[in-house]
Tab-separated table of N, CA and C in Angstrom:
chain	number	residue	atom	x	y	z
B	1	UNK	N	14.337	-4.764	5.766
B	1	UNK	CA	13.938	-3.700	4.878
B	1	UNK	C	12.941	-4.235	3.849
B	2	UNK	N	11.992	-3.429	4.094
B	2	UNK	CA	10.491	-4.234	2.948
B	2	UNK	C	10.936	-3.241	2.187
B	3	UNK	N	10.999	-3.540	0.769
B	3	UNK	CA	10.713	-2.297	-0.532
B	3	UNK	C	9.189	-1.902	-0.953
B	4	UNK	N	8.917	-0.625	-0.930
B	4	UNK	CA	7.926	-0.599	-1.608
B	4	UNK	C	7.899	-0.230	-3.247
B	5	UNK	N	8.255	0.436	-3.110
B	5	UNK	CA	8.809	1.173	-4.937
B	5	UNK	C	10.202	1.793	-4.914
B	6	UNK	N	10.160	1.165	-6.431
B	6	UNK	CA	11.440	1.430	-6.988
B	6	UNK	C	11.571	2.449	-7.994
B	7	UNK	N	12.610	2.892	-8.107
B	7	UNK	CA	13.117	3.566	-9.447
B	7	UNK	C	13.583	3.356	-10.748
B	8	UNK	N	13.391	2.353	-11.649
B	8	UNK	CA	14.302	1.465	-12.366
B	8	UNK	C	14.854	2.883	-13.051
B	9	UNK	N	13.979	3.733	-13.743
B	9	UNK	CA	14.290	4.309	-14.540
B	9	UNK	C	15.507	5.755	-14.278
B	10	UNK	N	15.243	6.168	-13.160
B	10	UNK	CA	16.751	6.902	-12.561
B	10	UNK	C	17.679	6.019	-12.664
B	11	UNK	N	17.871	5.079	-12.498
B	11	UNK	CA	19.198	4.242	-12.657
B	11	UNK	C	19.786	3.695	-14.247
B	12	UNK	N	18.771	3.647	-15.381
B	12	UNK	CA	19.462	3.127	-16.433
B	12	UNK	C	19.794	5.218	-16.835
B	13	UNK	N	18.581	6.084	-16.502
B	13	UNK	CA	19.263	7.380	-17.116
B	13	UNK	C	20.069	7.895	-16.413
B	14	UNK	N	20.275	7.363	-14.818
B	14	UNK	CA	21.753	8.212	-14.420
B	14	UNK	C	22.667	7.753	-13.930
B	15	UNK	N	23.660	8.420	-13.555
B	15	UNK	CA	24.978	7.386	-12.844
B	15	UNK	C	24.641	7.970	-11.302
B	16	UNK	N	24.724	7.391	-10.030
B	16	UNK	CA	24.462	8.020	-8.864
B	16	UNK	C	25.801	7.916	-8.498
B	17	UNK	N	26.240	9.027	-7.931
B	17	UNK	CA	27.163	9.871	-7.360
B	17	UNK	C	26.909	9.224	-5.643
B	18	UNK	N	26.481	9.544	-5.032
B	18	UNK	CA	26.046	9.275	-3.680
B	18	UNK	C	24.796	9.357	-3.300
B	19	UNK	N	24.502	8.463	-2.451
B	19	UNK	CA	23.534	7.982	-1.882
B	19	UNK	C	22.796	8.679	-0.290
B	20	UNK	N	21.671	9.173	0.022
B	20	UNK	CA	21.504	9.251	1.338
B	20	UNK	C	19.988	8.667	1.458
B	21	UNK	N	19.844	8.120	3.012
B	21	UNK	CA	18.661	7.630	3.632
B	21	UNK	C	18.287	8.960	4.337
B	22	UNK	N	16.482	8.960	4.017
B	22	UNK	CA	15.872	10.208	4.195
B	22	UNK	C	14.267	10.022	4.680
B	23	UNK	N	14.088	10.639	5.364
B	23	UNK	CA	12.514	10.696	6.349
B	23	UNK	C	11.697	10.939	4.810
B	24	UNK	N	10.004	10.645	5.526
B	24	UNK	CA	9.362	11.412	4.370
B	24	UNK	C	8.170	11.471	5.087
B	25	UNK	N	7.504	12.989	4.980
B	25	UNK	CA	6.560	13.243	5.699
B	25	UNK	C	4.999	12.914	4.958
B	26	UNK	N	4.344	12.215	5.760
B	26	UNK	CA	3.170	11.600	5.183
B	26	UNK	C	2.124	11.405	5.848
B	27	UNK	N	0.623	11.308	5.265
B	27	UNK	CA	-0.492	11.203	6.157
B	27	UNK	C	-1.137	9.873	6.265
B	28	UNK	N	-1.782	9.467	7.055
B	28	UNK	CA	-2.107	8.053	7.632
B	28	UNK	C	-2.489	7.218	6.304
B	29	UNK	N	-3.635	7.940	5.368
B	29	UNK	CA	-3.896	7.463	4.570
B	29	UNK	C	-2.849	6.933	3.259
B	30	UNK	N	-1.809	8.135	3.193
B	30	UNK	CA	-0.858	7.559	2.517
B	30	UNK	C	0.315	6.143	2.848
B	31	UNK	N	0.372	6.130	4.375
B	31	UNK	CA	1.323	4.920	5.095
B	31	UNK	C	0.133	4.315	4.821
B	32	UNK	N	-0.609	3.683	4.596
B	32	UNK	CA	-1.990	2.330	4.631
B	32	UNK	C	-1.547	2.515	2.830
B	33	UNK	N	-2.160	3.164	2.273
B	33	UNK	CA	-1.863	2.788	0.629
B	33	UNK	C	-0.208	2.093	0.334
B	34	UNK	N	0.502	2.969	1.078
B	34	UNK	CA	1.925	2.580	1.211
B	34	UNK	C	2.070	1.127	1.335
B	35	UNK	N	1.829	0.409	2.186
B	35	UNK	CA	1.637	-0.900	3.012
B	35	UNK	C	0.858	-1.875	1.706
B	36	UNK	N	-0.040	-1.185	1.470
B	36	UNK	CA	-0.253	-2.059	0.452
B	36	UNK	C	0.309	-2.008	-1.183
B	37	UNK	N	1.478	-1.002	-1.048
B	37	UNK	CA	2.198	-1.026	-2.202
B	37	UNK	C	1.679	-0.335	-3.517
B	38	UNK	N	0.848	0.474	-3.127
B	38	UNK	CA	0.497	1.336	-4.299
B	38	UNK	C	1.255	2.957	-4.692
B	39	UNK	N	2.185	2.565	-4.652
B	39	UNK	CA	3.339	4.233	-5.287
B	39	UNK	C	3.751	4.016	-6.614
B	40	UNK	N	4.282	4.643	-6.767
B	40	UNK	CA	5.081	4.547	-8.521
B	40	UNK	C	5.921	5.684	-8.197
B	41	UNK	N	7.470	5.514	-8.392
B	41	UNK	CA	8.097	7.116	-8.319
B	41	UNK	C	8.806	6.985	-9.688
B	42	UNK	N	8.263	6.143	-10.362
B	42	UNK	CA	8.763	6.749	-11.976
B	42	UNK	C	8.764	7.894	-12.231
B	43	UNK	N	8.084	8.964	-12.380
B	43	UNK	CA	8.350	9.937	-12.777
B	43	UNK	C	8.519	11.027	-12.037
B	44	UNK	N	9.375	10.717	-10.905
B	44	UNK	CA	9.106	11.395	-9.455
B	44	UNK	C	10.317	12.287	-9.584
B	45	UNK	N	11.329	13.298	-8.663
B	45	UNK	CA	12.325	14.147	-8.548
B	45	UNK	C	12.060	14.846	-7.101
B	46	UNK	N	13.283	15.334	-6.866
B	46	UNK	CA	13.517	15.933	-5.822
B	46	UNK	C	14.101	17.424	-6.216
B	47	UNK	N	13.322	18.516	-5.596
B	47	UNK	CA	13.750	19.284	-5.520
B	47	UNK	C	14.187	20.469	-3.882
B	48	UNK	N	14.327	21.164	-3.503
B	48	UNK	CA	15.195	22.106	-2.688
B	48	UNK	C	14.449	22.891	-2.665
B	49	UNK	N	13.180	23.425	-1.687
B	49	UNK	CA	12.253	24.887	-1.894
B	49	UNK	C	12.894	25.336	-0.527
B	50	UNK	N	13.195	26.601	-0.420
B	50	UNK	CA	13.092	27.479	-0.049
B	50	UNK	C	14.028	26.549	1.597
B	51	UNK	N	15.090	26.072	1.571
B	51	UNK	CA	16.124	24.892	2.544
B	51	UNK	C	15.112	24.083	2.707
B	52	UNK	N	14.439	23.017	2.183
B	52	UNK	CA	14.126	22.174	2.676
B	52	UNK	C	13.659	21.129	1.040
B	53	UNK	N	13.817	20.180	2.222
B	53	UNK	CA	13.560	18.848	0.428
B	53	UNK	C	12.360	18.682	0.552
B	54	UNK	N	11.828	18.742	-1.300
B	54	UNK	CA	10.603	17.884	-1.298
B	54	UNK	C	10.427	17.112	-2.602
B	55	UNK	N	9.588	15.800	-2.492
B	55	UNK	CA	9.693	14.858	-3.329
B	55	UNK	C	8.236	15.061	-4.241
B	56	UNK	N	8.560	15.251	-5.353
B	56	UNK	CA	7.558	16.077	-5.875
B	56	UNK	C	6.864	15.008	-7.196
B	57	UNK	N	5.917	14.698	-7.604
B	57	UNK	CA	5.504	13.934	-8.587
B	57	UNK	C	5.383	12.886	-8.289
B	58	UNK	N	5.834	11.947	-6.916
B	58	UNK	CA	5.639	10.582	-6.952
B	58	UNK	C	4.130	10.428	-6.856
B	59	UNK	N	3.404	9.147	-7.181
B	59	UNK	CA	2.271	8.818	-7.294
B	59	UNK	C	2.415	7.641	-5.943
B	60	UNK	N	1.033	8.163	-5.134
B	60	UNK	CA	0.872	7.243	-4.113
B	60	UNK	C	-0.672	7.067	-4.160
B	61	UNK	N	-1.313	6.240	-4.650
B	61	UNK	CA	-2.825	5.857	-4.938
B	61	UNK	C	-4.106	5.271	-3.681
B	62	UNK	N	-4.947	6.236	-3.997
B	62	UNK	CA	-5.891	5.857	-3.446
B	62	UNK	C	-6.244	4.624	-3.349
B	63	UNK	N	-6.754	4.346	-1.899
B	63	UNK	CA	-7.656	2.820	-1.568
B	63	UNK	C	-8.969	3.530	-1.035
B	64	UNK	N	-9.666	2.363	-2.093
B	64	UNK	CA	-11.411	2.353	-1.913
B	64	UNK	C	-11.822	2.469	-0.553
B	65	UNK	N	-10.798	2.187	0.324
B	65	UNK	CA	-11.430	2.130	1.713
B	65	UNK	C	-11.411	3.618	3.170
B	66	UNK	N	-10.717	4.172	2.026
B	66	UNK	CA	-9.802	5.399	2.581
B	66	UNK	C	-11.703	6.732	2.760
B	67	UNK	N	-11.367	6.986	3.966
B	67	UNK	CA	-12.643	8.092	3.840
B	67	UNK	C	-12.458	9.147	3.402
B	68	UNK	N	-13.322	10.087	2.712
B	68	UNK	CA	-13.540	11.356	1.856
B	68	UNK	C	-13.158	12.276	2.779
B	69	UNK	N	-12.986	12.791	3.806
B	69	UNK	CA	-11.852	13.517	4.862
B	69	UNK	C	-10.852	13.464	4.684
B	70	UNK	N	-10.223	11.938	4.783
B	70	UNK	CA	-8.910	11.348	5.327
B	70	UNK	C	-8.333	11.559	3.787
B	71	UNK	N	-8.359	11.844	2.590
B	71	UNK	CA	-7.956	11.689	1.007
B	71	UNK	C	-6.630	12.531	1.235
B	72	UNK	N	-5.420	11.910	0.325
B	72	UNK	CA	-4.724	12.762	0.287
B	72	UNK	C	-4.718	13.137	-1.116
B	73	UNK	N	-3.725	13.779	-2.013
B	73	UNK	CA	-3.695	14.193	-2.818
B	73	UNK	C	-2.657	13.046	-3.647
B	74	UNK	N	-2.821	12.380	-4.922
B	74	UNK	CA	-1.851	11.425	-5.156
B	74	UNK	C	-0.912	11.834	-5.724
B	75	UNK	N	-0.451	13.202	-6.811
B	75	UNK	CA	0.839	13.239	-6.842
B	75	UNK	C	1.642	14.662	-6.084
B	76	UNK	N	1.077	14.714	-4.989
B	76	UNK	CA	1.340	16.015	-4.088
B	76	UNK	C	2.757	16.232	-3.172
B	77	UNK	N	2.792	16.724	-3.429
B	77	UNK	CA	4.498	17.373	-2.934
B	77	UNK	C	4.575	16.801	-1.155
B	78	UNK	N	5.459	15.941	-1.122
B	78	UNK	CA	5.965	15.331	0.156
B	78	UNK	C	7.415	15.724	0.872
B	79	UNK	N	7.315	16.332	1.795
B	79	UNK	CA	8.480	16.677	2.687
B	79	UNK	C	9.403	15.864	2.752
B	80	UNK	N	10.630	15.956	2.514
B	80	UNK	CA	11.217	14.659	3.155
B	80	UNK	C	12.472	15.789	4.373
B	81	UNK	N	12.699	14.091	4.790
B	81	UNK	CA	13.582	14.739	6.597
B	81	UNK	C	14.829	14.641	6.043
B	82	UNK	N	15.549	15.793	6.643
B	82	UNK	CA	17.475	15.480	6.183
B	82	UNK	C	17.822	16.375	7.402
B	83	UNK	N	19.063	16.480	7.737
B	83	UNK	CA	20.034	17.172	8.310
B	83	UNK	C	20.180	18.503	7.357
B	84	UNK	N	20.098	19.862	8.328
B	84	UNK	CA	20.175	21.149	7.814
B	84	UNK	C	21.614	21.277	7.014
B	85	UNK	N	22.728	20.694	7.277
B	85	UNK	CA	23.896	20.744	7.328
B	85	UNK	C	23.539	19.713	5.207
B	86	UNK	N	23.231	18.640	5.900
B	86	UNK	CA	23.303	18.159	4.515
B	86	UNK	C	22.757	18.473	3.171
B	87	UNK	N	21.293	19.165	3.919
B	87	UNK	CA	20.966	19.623	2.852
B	87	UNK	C	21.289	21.030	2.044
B	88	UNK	N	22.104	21.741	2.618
B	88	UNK	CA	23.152	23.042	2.459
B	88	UNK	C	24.087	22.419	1.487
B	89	UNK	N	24.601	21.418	1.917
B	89	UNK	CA	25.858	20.720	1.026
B	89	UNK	C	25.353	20.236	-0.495
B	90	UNK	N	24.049	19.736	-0.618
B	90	UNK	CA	23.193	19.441	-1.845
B	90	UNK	C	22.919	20.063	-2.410
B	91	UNK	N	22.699	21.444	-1.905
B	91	UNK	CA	22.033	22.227	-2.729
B	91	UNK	C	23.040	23.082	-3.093
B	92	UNK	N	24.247	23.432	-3.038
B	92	UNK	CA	25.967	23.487	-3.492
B	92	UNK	C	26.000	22.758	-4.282
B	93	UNK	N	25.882	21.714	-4.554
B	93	UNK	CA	26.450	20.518	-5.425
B	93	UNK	C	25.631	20.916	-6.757
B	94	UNK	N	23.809	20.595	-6.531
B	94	UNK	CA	22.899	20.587	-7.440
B	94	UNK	C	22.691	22.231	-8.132
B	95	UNK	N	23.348	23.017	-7.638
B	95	UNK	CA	23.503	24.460	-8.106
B	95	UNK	C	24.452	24.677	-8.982
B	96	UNK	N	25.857	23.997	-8.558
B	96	UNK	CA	26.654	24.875	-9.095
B	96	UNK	C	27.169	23.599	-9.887
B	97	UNK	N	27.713	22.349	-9.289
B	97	UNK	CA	27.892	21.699	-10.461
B	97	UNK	C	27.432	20.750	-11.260
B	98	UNK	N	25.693	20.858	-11.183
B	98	UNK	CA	25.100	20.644	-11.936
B	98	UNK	C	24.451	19.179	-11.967
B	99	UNK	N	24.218	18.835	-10.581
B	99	UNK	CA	23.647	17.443	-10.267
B	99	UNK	C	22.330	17.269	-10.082
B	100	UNK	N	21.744	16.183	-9.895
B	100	UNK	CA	20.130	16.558	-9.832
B	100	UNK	C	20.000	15.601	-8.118
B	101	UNK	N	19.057	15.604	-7.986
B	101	UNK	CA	18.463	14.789	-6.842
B	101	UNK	C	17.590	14.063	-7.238
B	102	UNK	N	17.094	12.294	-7.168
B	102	UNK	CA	16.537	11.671	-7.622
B	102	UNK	C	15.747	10.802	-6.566
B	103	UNK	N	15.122	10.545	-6.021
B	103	UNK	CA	14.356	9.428	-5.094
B	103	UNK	C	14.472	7.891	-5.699
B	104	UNK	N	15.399	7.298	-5.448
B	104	UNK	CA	15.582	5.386	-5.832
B	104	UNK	C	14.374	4.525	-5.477
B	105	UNK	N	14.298	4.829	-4.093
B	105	UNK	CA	13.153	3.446	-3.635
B	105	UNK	C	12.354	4.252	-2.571
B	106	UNK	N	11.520	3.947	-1.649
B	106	UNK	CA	10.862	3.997	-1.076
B	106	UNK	C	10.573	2.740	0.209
B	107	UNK	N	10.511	2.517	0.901
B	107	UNK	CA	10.807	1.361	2.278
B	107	UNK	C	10.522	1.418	3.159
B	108	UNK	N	9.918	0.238	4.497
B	108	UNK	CA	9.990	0.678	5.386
B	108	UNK	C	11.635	-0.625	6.115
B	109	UNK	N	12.081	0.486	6.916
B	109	UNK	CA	13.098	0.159	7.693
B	109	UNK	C	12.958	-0.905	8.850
B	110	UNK	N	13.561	-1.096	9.795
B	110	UNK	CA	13.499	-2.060	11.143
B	110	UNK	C	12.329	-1.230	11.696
B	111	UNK	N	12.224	-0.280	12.254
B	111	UNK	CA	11.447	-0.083	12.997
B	111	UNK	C	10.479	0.433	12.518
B	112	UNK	N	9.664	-0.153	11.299
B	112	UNK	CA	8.619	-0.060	10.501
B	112	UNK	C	7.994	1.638	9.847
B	113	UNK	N	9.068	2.213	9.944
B	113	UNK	CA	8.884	3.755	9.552
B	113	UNK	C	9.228	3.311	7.803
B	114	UNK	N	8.780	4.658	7.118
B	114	UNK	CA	8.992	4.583	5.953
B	114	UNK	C	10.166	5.595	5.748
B	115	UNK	N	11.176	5.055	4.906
B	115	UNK	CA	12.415	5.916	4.728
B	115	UNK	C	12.281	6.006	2.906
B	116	UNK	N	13.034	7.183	2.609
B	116	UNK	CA	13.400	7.148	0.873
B	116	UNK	C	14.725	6.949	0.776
B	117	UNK	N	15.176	6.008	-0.176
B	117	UNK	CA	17.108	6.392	-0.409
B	117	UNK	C	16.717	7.507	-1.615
B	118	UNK	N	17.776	8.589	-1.402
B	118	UNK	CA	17.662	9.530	-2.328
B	118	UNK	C	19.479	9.694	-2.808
B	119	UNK	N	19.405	10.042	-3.967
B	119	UNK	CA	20.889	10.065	-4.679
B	119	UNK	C	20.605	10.943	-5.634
B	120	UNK	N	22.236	11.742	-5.238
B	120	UNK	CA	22.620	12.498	-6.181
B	120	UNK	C	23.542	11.601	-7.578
B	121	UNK	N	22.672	12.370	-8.541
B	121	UNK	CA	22.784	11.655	-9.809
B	121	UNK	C	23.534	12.700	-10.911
B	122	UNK	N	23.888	12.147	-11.711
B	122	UNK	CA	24.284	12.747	-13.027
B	122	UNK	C	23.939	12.224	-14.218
B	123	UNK	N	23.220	13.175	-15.266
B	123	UNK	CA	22.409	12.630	-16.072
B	123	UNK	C	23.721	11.749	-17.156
B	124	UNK	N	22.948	10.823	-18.014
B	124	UNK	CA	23.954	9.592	-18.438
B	124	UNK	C	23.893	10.592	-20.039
B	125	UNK	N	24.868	10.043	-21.046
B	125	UNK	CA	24.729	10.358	-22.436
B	125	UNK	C	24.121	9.255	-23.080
B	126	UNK	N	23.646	9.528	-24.132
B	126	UNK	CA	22.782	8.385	-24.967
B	126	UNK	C	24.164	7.111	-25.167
B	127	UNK	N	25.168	7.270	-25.163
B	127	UNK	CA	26.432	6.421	-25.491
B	127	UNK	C	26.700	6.060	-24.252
B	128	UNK	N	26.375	6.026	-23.430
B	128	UNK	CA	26.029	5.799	-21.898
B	128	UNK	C	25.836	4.669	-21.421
B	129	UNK	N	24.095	4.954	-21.969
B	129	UNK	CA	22.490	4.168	-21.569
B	129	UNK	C	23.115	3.118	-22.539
B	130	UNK	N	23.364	3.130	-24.022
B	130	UNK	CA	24.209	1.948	-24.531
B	130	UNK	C	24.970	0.877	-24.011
B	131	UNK	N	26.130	1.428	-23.439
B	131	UNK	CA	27.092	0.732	-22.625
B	131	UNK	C	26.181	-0.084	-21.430
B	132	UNK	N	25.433	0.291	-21.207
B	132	UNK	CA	24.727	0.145	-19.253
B	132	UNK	C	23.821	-1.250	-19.797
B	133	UNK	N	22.930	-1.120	-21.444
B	133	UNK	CA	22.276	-2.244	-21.883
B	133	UNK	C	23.090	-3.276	-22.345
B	134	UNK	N	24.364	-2.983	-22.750
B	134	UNK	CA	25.446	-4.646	-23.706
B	134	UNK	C	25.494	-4.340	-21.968
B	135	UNK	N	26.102	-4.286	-21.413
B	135	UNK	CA	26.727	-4.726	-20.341
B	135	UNK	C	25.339	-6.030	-19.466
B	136	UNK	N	24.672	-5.294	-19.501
B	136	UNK	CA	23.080	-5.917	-18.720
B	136	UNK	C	23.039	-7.264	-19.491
B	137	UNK	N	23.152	-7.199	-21.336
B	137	UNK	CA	23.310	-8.133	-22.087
B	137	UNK	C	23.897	-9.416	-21.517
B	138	UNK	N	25.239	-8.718	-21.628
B	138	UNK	CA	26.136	-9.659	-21.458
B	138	UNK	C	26.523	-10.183	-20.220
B	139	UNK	N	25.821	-9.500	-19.158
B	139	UNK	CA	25.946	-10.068	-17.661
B	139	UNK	C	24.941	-11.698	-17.680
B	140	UNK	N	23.845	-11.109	-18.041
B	140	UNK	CA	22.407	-11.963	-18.768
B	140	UNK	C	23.072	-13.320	-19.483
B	141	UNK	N	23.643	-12.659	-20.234
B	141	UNK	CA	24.176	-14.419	-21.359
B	141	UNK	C	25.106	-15.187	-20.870
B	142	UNK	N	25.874	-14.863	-19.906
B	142	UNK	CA	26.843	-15.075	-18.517
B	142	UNK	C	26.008	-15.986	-17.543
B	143	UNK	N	24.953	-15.406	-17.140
B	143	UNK	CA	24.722	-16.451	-16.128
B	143	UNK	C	23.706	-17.879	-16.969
B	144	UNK	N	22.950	-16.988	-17.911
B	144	UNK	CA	22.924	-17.950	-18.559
B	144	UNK	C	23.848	-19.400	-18.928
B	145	UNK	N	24.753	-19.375	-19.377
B	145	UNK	CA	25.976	-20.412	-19.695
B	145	UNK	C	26.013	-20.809	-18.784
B	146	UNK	N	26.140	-20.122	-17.490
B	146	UNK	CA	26.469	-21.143	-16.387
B	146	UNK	C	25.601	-21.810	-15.880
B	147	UNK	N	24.324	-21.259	-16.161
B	147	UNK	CA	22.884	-22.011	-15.649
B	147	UNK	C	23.099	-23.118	-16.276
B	148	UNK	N	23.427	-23.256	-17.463
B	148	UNK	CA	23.513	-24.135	-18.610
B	148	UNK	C	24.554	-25.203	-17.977
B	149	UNK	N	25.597	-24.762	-17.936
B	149	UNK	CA	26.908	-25.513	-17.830
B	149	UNK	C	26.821	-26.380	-16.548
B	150	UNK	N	25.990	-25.718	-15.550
B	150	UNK	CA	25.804	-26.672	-14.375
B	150	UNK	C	24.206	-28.173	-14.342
B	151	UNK	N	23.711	-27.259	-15.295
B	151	UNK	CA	22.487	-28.759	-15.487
B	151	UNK	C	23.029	-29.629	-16.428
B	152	UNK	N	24.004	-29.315	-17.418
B	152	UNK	CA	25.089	-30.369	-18.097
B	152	UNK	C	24.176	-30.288	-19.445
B	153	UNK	N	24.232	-28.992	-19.780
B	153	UNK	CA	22.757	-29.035	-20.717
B	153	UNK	C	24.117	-28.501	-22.415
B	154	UNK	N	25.575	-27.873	-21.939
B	154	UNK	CA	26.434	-27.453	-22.170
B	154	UNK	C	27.879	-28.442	-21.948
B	155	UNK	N	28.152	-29.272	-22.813
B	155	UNK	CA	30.150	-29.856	-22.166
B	155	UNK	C	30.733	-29.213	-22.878
């Protein structure tokens, strides 16, 4: 699994509930920018039009080499693939009790296709995002010591 982009920022603002691996429909020019790692889904989301998912806001950037035909649009609404069944069950969840859909990463898999992990999330409280940074802290000053304690830099 190659990563291409990540999400940092869905993960310190939400807690993910569950996880699914998901198709994403795309044009040549976007798999070549892809490959060379130009996305950002920072400010990206998933929404539910009309039964079907789409990943809406991610940024996938032009290459200089790409022809004036072949252009796609960089933050343009992308299909993604799910099961009819699952995505019925999501859109239950994100309706009624109030979950969102978030896009994590972006990848290509074994057989060099590009997949999204997408998770249902729940937004965090500011007393939350707190807890999630001492914890990060203190995981941090943890391995620290031991980094320490094993070069003998610490008795």
């Amino acid at each position: 699994m190659k990563i291409i982009a990540r999400n940092k920022k869905a993960l310190f603002n939400y807690s993910i509930i569950e996880r699914f691996e998901v198709g994403i429909v795309l044009k040549g020019s976007e798999v070549v920018a892809l490959r060379a790692r130009r996305a950002n889904l920072k400010d990206s989301f998933v929404r539910i039009i009309k039964g079907e998912l789409f990943l809406l806001n991610a940024h996938i950037a032009l290459l200089n080499t790409t022809h004036a035909f072949y252009k796609h649009e960089e933050r343009g609404a992308r299909k993604l693939l799910m099961h009819r069944k699952q995505i019925d069950k999501l859109f239950g969840k994100v309706s009624i009790e109030g979950y969102t859909l978030v896009a994590l990463d972006l990848y290509f898999n074994n057989k060099n296709k590009v997949k999204a992990t997408l998770a249902l999330v729940k937004g965090k409280n500011l007393h939350d995002k707190r807890e999630t940074l001492k914890k990060k802290q203190a995981d941090l000053d943890a391995r620290m010591a031991l980094k320490n304690i094993n070069k003998g830099m610490i008795k």
